[in-house]
Structures are given as structure tokens and as C-alpha cells.
mmCIF file of C-alpha atoms in Angstrom:
data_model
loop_
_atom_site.group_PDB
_atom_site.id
_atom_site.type_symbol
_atom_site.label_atom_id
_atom_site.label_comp_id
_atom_site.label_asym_id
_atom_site.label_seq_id
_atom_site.Cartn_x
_atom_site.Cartn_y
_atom_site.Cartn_z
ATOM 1 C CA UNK A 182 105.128 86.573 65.442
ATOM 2 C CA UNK A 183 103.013 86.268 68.418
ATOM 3 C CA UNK A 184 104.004 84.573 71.555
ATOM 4 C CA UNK A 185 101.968 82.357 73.673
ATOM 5 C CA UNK A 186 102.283 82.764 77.322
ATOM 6 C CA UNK A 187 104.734 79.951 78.578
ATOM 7 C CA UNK A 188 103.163 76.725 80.283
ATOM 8 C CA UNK A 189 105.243 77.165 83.395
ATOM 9 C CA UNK A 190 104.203 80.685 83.318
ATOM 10 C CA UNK A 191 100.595 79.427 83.286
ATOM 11 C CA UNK A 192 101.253 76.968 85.932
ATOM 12 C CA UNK A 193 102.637 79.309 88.676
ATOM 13 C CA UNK A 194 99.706 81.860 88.314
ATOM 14 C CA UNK A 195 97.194 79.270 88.724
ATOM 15 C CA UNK A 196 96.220 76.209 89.969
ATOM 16 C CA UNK A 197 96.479 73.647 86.868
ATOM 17 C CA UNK A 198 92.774 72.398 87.705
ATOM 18 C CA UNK A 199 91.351 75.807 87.177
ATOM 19 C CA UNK A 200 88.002 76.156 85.219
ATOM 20 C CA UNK A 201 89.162 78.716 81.963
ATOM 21 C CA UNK A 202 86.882 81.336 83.530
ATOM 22 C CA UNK A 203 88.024 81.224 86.615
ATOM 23 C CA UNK A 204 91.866 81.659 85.909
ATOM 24 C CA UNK A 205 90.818 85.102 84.335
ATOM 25 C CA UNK A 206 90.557 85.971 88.168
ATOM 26 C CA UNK A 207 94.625 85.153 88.107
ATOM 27 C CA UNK A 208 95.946 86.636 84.995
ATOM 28 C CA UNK A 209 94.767 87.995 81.969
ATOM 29 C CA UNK A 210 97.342 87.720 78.788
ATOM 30 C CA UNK A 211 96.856 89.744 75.161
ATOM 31 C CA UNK A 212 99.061 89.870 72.668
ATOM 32 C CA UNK A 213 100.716 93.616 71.317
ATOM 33 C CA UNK A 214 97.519 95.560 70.824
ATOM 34 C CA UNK A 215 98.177 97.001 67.371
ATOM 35 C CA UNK A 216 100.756 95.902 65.380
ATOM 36 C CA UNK A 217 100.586 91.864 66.954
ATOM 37 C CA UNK A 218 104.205 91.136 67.550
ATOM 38 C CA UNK A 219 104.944 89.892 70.864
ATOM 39 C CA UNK A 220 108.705 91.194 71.330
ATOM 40 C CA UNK A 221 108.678 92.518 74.417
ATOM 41 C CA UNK A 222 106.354 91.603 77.908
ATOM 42 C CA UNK A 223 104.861 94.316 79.855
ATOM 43 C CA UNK A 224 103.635 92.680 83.421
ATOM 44 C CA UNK A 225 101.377 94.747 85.453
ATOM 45 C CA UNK A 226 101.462 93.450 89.226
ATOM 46 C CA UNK A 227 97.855 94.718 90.900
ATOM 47 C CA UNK A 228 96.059 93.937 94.096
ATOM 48 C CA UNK A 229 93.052 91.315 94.448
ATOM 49 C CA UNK A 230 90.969 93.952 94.777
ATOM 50 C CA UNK A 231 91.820 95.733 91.370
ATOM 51 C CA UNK A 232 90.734 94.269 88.197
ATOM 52 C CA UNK A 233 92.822 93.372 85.039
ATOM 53 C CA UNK A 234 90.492 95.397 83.206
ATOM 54 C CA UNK A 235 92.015 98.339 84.676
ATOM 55 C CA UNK A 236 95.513 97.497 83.051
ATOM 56 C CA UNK A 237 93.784 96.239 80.373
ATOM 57 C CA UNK A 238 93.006 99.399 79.339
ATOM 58 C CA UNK A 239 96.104 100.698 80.244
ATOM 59 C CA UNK A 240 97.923 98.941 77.457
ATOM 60 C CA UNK A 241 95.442 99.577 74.574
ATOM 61 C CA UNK A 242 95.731 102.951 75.235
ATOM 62 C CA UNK A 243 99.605 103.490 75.439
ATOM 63 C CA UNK A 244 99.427 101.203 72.283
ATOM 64 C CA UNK A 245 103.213 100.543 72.737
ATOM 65 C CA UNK A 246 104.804 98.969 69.980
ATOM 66 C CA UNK A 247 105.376 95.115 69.781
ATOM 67 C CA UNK A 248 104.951 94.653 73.287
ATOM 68 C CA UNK A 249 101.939 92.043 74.584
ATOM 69 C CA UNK A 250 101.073 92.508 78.456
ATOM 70 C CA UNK A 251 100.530 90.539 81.334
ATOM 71 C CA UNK A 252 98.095 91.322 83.997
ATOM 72 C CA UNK A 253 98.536 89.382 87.604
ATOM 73 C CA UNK A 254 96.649 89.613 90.307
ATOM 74 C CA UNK A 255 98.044 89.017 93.840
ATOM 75 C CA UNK A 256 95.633 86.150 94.380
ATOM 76 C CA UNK A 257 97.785 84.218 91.999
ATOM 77 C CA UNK A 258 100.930 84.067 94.620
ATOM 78 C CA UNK A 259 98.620 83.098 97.472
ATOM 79 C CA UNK A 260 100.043 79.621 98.698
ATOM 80 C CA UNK A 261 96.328 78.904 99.441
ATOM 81 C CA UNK A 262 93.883 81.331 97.062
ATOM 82 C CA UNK A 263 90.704 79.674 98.848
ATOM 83 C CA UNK A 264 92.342 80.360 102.184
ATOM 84 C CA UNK A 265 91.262 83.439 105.339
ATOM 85 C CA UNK A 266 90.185 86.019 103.360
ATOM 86 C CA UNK A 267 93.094 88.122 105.159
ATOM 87 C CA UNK A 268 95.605 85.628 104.272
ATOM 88 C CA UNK A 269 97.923 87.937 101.753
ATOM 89 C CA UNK A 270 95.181 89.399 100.408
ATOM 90 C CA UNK A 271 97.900 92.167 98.623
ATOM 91 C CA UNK A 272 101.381 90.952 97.213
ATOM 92 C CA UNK A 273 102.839 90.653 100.642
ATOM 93 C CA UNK A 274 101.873 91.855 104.201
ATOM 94 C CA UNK A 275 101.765 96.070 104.831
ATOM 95 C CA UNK A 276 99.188 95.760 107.623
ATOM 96 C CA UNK A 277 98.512 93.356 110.758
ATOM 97 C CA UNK A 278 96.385 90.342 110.171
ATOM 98 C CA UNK A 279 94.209 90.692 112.706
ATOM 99 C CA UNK A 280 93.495 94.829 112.462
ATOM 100 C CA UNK A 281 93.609 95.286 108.959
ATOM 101 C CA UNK A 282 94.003 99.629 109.958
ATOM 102 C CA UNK A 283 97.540 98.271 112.035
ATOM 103 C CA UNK A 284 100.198 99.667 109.454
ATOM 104 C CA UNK A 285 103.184 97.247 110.286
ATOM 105 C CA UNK A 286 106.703 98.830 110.436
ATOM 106 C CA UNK A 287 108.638 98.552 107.204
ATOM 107 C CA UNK A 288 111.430 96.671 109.449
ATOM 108 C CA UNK A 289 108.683 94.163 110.317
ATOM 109 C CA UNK A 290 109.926 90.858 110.200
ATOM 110 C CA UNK A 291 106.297 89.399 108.612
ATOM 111 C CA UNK A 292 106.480 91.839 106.112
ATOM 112 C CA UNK A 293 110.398 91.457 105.248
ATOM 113 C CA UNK A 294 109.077 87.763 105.046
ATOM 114 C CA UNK A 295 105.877 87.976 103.175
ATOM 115 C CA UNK A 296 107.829 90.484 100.523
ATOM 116 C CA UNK A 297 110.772 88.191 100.049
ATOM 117 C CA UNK A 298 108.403 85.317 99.358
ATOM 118 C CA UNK A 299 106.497 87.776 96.814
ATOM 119 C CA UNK A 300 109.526 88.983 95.065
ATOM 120 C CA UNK A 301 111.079 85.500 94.804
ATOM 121 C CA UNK A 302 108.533 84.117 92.450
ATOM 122 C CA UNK A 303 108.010 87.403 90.588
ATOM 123 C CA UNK A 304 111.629 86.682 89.811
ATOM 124 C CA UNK A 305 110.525 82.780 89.044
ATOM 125 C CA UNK A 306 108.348 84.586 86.878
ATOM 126 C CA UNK A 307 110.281 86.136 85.058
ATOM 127 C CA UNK A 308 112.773 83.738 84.766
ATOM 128 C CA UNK A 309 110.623 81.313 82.934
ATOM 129 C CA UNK A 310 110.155 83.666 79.994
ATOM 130 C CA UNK A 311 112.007 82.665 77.081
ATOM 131 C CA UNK A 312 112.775 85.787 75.761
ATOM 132 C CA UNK A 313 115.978 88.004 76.814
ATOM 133 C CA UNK A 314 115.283 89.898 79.811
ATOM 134 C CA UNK A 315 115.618 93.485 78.539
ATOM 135 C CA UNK A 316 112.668 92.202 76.575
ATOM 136 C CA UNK A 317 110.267 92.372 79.909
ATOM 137 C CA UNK A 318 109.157 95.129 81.212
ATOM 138 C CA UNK A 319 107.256 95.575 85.132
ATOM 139 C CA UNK A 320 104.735 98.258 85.752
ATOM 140 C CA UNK A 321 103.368 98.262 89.101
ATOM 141 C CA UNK A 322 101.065 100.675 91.530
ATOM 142 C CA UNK A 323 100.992 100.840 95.518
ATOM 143 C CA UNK A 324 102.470 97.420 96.922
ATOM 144 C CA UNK A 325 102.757 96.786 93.638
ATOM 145 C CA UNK A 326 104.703 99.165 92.679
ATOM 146 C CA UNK A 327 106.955 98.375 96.329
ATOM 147 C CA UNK A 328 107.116 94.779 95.047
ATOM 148 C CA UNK A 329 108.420 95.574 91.697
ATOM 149 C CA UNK A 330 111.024 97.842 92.608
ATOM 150 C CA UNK A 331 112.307 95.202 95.395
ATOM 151 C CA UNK A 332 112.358 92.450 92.461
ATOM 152 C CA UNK A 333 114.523 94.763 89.986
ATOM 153 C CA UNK A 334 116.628 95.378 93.466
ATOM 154 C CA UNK A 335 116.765 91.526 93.944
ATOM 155 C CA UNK A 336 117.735 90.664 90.450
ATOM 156 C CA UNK A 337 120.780 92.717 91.243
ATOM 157 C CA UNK A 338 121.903 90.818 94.649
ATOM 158 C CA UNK A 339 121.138 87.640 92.618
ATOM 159 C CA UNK A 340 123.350 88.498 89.789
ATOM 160 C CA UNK A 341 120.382 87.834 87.636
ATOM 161 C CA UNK A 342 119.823 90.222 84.431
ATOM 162 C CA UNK A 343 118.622 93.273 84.393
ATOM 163 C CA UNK A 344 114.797 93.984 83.323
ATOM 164 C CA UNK A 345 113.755 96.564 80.087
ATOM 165 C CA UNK A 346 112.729 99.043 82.596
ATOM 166 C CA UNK A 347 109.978 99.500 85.518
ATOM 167 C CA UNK A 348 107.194 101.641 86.636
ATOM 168 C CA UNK A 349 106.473 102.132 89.853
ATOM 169 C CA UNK A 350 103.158 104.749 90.766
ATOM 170 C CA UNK A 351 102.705 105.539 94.083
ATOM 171 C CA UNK A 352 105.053 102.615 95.908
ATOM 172 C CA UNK A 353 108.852 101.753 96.009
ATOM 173 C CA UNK A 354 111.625 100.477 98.329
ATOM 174 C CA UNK A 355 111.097 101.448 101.871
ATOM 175 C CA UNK A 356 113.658 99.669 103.391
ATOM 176 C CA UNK A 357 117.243 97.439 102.957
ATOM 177 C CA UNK A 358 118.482 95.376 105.859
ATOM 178 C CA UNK A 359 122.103 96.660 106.238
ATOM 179 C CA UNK A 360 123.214 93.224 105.562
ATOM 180 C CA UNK A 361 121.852 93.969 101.846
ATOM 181 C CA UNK A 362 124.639 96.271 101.286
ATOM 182 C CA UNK A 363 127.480 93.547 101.567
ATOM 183 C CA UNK A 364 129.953 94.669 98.613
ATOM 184 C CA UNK A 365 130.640 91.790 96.283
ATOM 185 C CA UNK A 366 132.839 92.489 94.353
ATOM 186 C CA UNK A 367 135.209 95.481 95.703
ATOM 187 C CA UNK A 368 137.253 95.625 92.401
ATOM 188 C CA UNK A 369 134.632 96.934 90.153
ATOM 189 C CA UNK A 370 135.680 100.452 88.451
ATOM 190 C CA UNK A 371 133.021 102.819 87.392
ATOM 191 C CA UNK A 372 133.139 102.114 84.062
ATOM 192 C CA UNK A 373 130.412 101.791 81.078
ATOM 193 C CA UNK A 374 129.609 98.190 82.359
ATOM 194 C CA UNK A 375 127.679 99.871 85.258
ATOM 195 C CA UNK A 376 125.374 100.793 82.822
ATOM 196 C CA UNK A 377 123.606 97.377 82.624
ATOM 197 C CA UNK A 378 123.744 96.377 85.654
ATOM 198 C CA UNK A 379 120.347 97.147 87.308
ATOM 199 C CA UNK A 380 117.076 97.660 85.909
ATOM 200 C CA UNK A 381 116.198 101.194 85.232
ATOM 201 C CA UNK A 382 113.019 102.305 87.238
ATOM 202 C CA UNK A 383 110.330 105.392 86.898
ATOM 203 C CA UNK A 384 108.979 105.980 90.370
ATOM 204 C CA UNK A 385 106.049 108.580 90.379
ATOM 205 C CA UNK A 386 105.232 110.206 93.397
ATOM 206 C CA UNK A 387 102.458 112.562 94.828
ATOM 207 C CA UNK A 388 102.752 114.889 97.397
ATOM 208 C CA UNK A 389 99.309 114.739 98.197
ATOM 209 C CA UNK A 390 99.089 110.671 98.760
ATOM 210 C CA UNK A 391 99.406 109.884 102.516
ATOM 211 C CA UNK A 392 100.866 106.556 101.573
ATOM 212 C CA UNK A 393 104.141 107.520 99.050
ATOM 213 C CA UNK A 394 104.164 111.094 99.054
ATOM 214 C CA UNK A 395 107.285 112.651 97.530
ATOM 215 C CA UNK A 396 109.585 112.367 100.195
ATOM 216 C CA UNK A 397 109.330 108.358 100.241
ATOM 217 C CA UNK A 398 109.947 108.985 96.169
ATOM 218 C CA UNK A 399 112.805 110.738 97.119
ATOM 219 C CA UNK A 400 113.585 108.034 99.930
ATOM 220 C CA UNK A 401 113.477 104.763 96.789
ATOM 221 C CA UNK A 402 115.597 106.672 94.765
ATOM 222 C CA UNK A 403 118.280 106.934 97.279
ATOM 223 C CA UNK A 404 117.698 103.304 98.524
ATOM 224 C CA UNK A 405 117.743 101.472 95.350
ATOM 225 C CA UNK A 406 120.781 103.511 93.814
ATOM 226 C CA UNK A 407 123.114 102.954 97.443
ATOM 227 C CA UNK A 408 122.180 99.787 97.385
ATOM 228 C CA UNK A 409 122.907 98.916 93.186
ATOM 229 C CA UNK A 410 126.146 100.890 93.952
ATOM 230 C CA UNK A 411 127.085 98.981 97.160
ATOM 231 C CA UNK A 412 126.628 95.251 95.711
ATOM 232 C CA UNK A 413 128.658 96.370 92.919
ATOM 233 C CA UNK A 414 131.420 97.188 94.955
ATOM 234 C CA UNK A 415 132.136 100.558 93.002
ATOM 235 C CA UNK A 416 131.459 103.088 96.881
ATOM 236 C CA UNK A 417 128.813 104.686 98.073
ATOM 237 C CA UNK A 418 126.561 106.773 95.622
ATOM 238 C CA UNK A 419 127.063 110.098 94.665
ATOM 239 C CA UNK A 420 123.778 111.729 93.019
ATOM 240 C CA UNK A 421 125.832 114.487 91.611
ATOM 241 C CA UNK A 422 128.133 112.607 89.558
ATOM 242 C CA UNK A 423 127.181 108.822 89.649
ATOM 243 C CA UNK A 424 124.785 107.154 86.765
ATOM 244 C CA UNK A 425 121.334 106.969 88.408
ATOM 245 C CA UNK A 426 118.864 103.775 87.737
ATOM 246 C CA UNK A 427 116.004 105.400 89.256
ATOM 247 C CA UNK A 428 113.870 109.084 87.215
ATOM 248 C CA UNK A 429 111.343 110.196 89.689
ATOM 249 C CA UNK A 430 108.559 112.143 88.261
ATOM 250 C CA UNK A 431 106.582 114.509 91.131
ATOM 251 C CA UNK A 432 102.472 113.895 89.869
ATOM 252 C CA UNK A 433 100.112 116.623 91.043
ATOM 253 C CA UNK A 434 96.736 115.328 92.218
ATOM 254 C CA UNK A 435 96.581 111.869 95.143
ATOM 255 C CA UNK A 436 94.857 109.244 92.749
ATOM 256 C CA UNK A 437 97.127 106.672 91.805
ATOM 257 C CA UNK A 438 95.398 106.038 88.191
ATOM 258 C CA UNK A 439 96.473 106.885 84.888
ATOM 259 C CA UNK A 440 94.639 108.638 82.170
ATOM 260 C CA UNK A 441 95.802 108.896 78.884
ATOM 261 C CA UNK A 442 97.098 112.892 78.054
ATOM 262 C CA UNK A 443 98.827 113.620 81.372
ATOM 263 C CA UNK A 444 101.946 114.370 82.163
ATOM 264 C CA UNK A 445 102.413 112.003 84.244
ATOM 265 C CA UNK A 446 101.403 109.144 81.552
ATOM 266 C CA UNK A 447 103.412 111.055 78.723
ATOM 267 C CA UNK A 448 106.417 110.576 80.682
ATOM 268 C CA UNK A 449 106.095 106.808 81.091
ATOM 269 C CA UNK A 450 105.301 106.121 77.508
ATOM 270 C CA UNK A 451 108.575 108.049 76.646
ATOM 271 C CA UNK A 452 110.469 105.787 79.423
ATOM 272 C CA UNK A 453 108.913 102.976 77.245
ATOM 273 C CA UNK A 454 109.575 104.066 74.166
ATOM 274 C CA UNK A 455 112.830 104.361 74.467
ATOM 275 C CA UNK A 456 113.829 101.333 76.192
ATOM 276 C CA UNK A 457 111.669 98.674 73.755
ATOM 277 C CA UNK A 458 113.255 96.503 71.668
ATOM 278 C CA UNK A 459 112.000 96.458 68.322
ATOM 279 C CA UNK A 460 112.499 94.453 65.533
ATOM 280 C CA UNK A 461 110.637 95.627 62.754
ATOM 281 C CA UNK A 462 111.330 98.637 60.996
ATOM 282 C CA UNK A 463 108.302 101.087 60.241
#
């Protein structure tokens, strides 16, 4: 029951010339660590500079149940990979070109435009997949956790299915043009069919990181759920009352890595576990 990872999958991480050894650079693809059955797809989004090793090790240890990973690295949605070193060397643009220390504004129109390129072929991505889409799974940390949570939030303006779930450590929405809140469809009730209708995300914060402390946590969470609500048509969003698609878990510590036995990792096997689809019985 394994899965091989789909040729158009293949193709749009790297270049179809590629020496073997050299696409490892791009992506790195196992199958479900223990039991072998490929039924769901966990896709870890990490920076050039990060190695797949990293998730790598990530997924042995959280061991999840018929669930094979994919690691991507952000060289793999550079137009140009052997282009200016600079040239989107993370997922899409946070800092200037030019003075890599330059933080540009989260309004910025480069970055709106070097994020929407990123999140529209994650979604291509996805899409090619030939499994259901509650079946894949995103985990992602720093931009990539900011580009993951803007693809799930995508999906949802697209009408496109909802994910399995996504992790997002250290990173999230930071900002929604107001035109992204266009209602359509002013009808809709709030009703059970609300439930599936966005991807249900696990953003862990830090007060102590300078770069997504809690209050930007706190700042996704509001974003993503007023926006789900508002493209749904079903009024603003009430965290009191209304069905919330984003958990935020406060981490103590600023390191954005995982290590098996912490709280922090405990709670995103649980969101895991029960969100997987299995289909064989124990």
C-alpha cells in the first residue's frame, strides 16, 4: 500500500534534467515510517538554508500512523534555482533584496507578490495529489509556517477543499488586504457545514521569539478565523461562541525546533492523531 510520489509532483519541485543527487537538495520523499502505508501526506515546507534531514527526523520520531512525508525546500519554487543568491532565497520575500537586515512591511507590495506566487503553487502542489485532500497534511516553521497558513487561507477564497490539518511553529498570517474579506455567499447559516470548510491549523507561539511572539499568535488566529468567517458570508467572528479553525499553543523557550517529549510536540502529535485517516484497524 505504498504510494509513489506523483510525476507532476516530481516535476514542479525540480527541474526534470536534475542529476538524482542533486534533486535531494529539492525534496526528500519516504514512505510511513513504521507501519508502510502511505494514506495520508505530511509536507514539511523549510527554508534553503534548513536541511530535510531536520524534518526527516521529525517524522521518524512522531512515527504517525500511515502517513509518508514530504520534505521541500524553498529552492524548489525558485523560478531560477541557479539565479542571485538573494533571489527568494526563503518561500517568498520578508526582507529587502538589497539589505538583507531591511524587514519589509507586511503590506509590502513585493512581499504580497512574492507570497501569492509561493502559495499558488503550494496549492498546485497539492492539487496534483491523487489522494482526497483531508488526506494531506502541512507542517511548516517561520515563513514557512506564514506560507502554510496563507495556503489553507487561500484554499478557502478558492473554494478549493479543505487540508487534514496544519502546523504552523513560530509563523502565521500577518496580514489580509481588506479586499480579501469580500463575502461570497451572504446566505450561508451557521450550521454544521461550517465545520469543513477551512483547514484546521495549530499555530505555536513563543513569547520569547522576536519574530512571532505570542501576540502575532494571537494576531493569526484572529486573521484567519475573520477572514474564513467573512468569505463564508455567515458575519463577522465571534471567539466566544463561533467554531474556531485555528488552537494556539503558547511554547516556553525562543527556539523554533522540536524535540520529541515536550509539550509543545505532545500537543501536535495529538492534533495529528486525531485528524488522520486511517484505514487499517490495529
Amino acid at each position: 500500500q505504498r504510494k509513489t510520489l506523483p510525476q507532476p509532483v516530481r516535476v514542479m519541485l525540480a527541474p526534470p534534467n536534475i542529476k538524482y543527487n542533486e534533486r535531494k537538495s529539492y525534496y526528500l520523499y519516504r514512505h510511513s515510517h513504521g507501519d508502510k502505508i502511505d494514506t495520508n501526506i505530511l509536507i514539511f515546507v523549510h527554508a534553503k538554508n534548513d536541511k530535510h534531514v531536520n524534518c526527516d527526523v521529525i517524522g521518524k520520531e512522531m512515527n504517525l500512523r500511515e502517513t509518508a512525508t514530504l520534505s521541500i525546500s524553498s529552492i524548489a519554487f525558485k523560478d531560477n534555482p541557479q539565479g542571485p543568491p538573494n533571489s527568494y532565497e526563503d518561500w517568498f520575500l520578508e526582507s529587502s533584496e538589497i539589505n538583507s537586515s531591511h524587514i519589509l512591511n507586511v503590506d509590502d507590495s513585493k512581499r504580497l507578490k512574492s507570497l501569492k506566487r509561493a502559495v499558488e503553487k503550494l496549492n498546485r502542489v497539492i492539487d496534483a495529489f491523487v489522494i482526497p485532500t483531508d488526506h494531506i497534511f502541512l507542517f511548516g516553521m517561520g515563513s514557512g509556517a506564514s506560507l502554510v497558513m496563507e495556503t489553507c487561507l487561500q484554499r478557502v477564497r478558492s473554494k478549493k477543499p479543505s487540508l487534514g490539518g496544519a502546523i504552523c511553529v513560530g509563523g502565521g498570517v500577518k496580514y489580509i488586504p481588506s479586499n480579501a474579506y469580500a463575502n461570497h455567499n451572504s446566505t450561508t447559516e451557521r450550521t454544521s457545514t461550517v465545520e469543513k470548510s477551512a483547514t484546521d491549523v495549530l499555530v505555536i507561539a513563543s513569547e520569547d521569539d522576536q519574530w512571532f511572539p505570542t501576540t502575532a499568535g494571537a494576531n493569526s488566529f484572529h486573521l484567519y478565523n475573520e477572514c474564513v468567517y467573512s468569505i463564508l458570508g455567515i458575519g463577522p467572528f465571534n471567539s466566544y461562541v463561533d467554531r474556531s479553525f485555528v488552537e494556539m499553543y503558547v511554547r516556553s523557550g525562543d527556539s523554533r525546533e522540536l524535540a520529541m517529549g515536550t509539550p509543545e510536540m505532545q500537543k501536535v502529535i495529538q492534533f495529528f492523531q486525531q485528524r488522520l485517516r486511517i484505514v487499517q484497524s490495529v
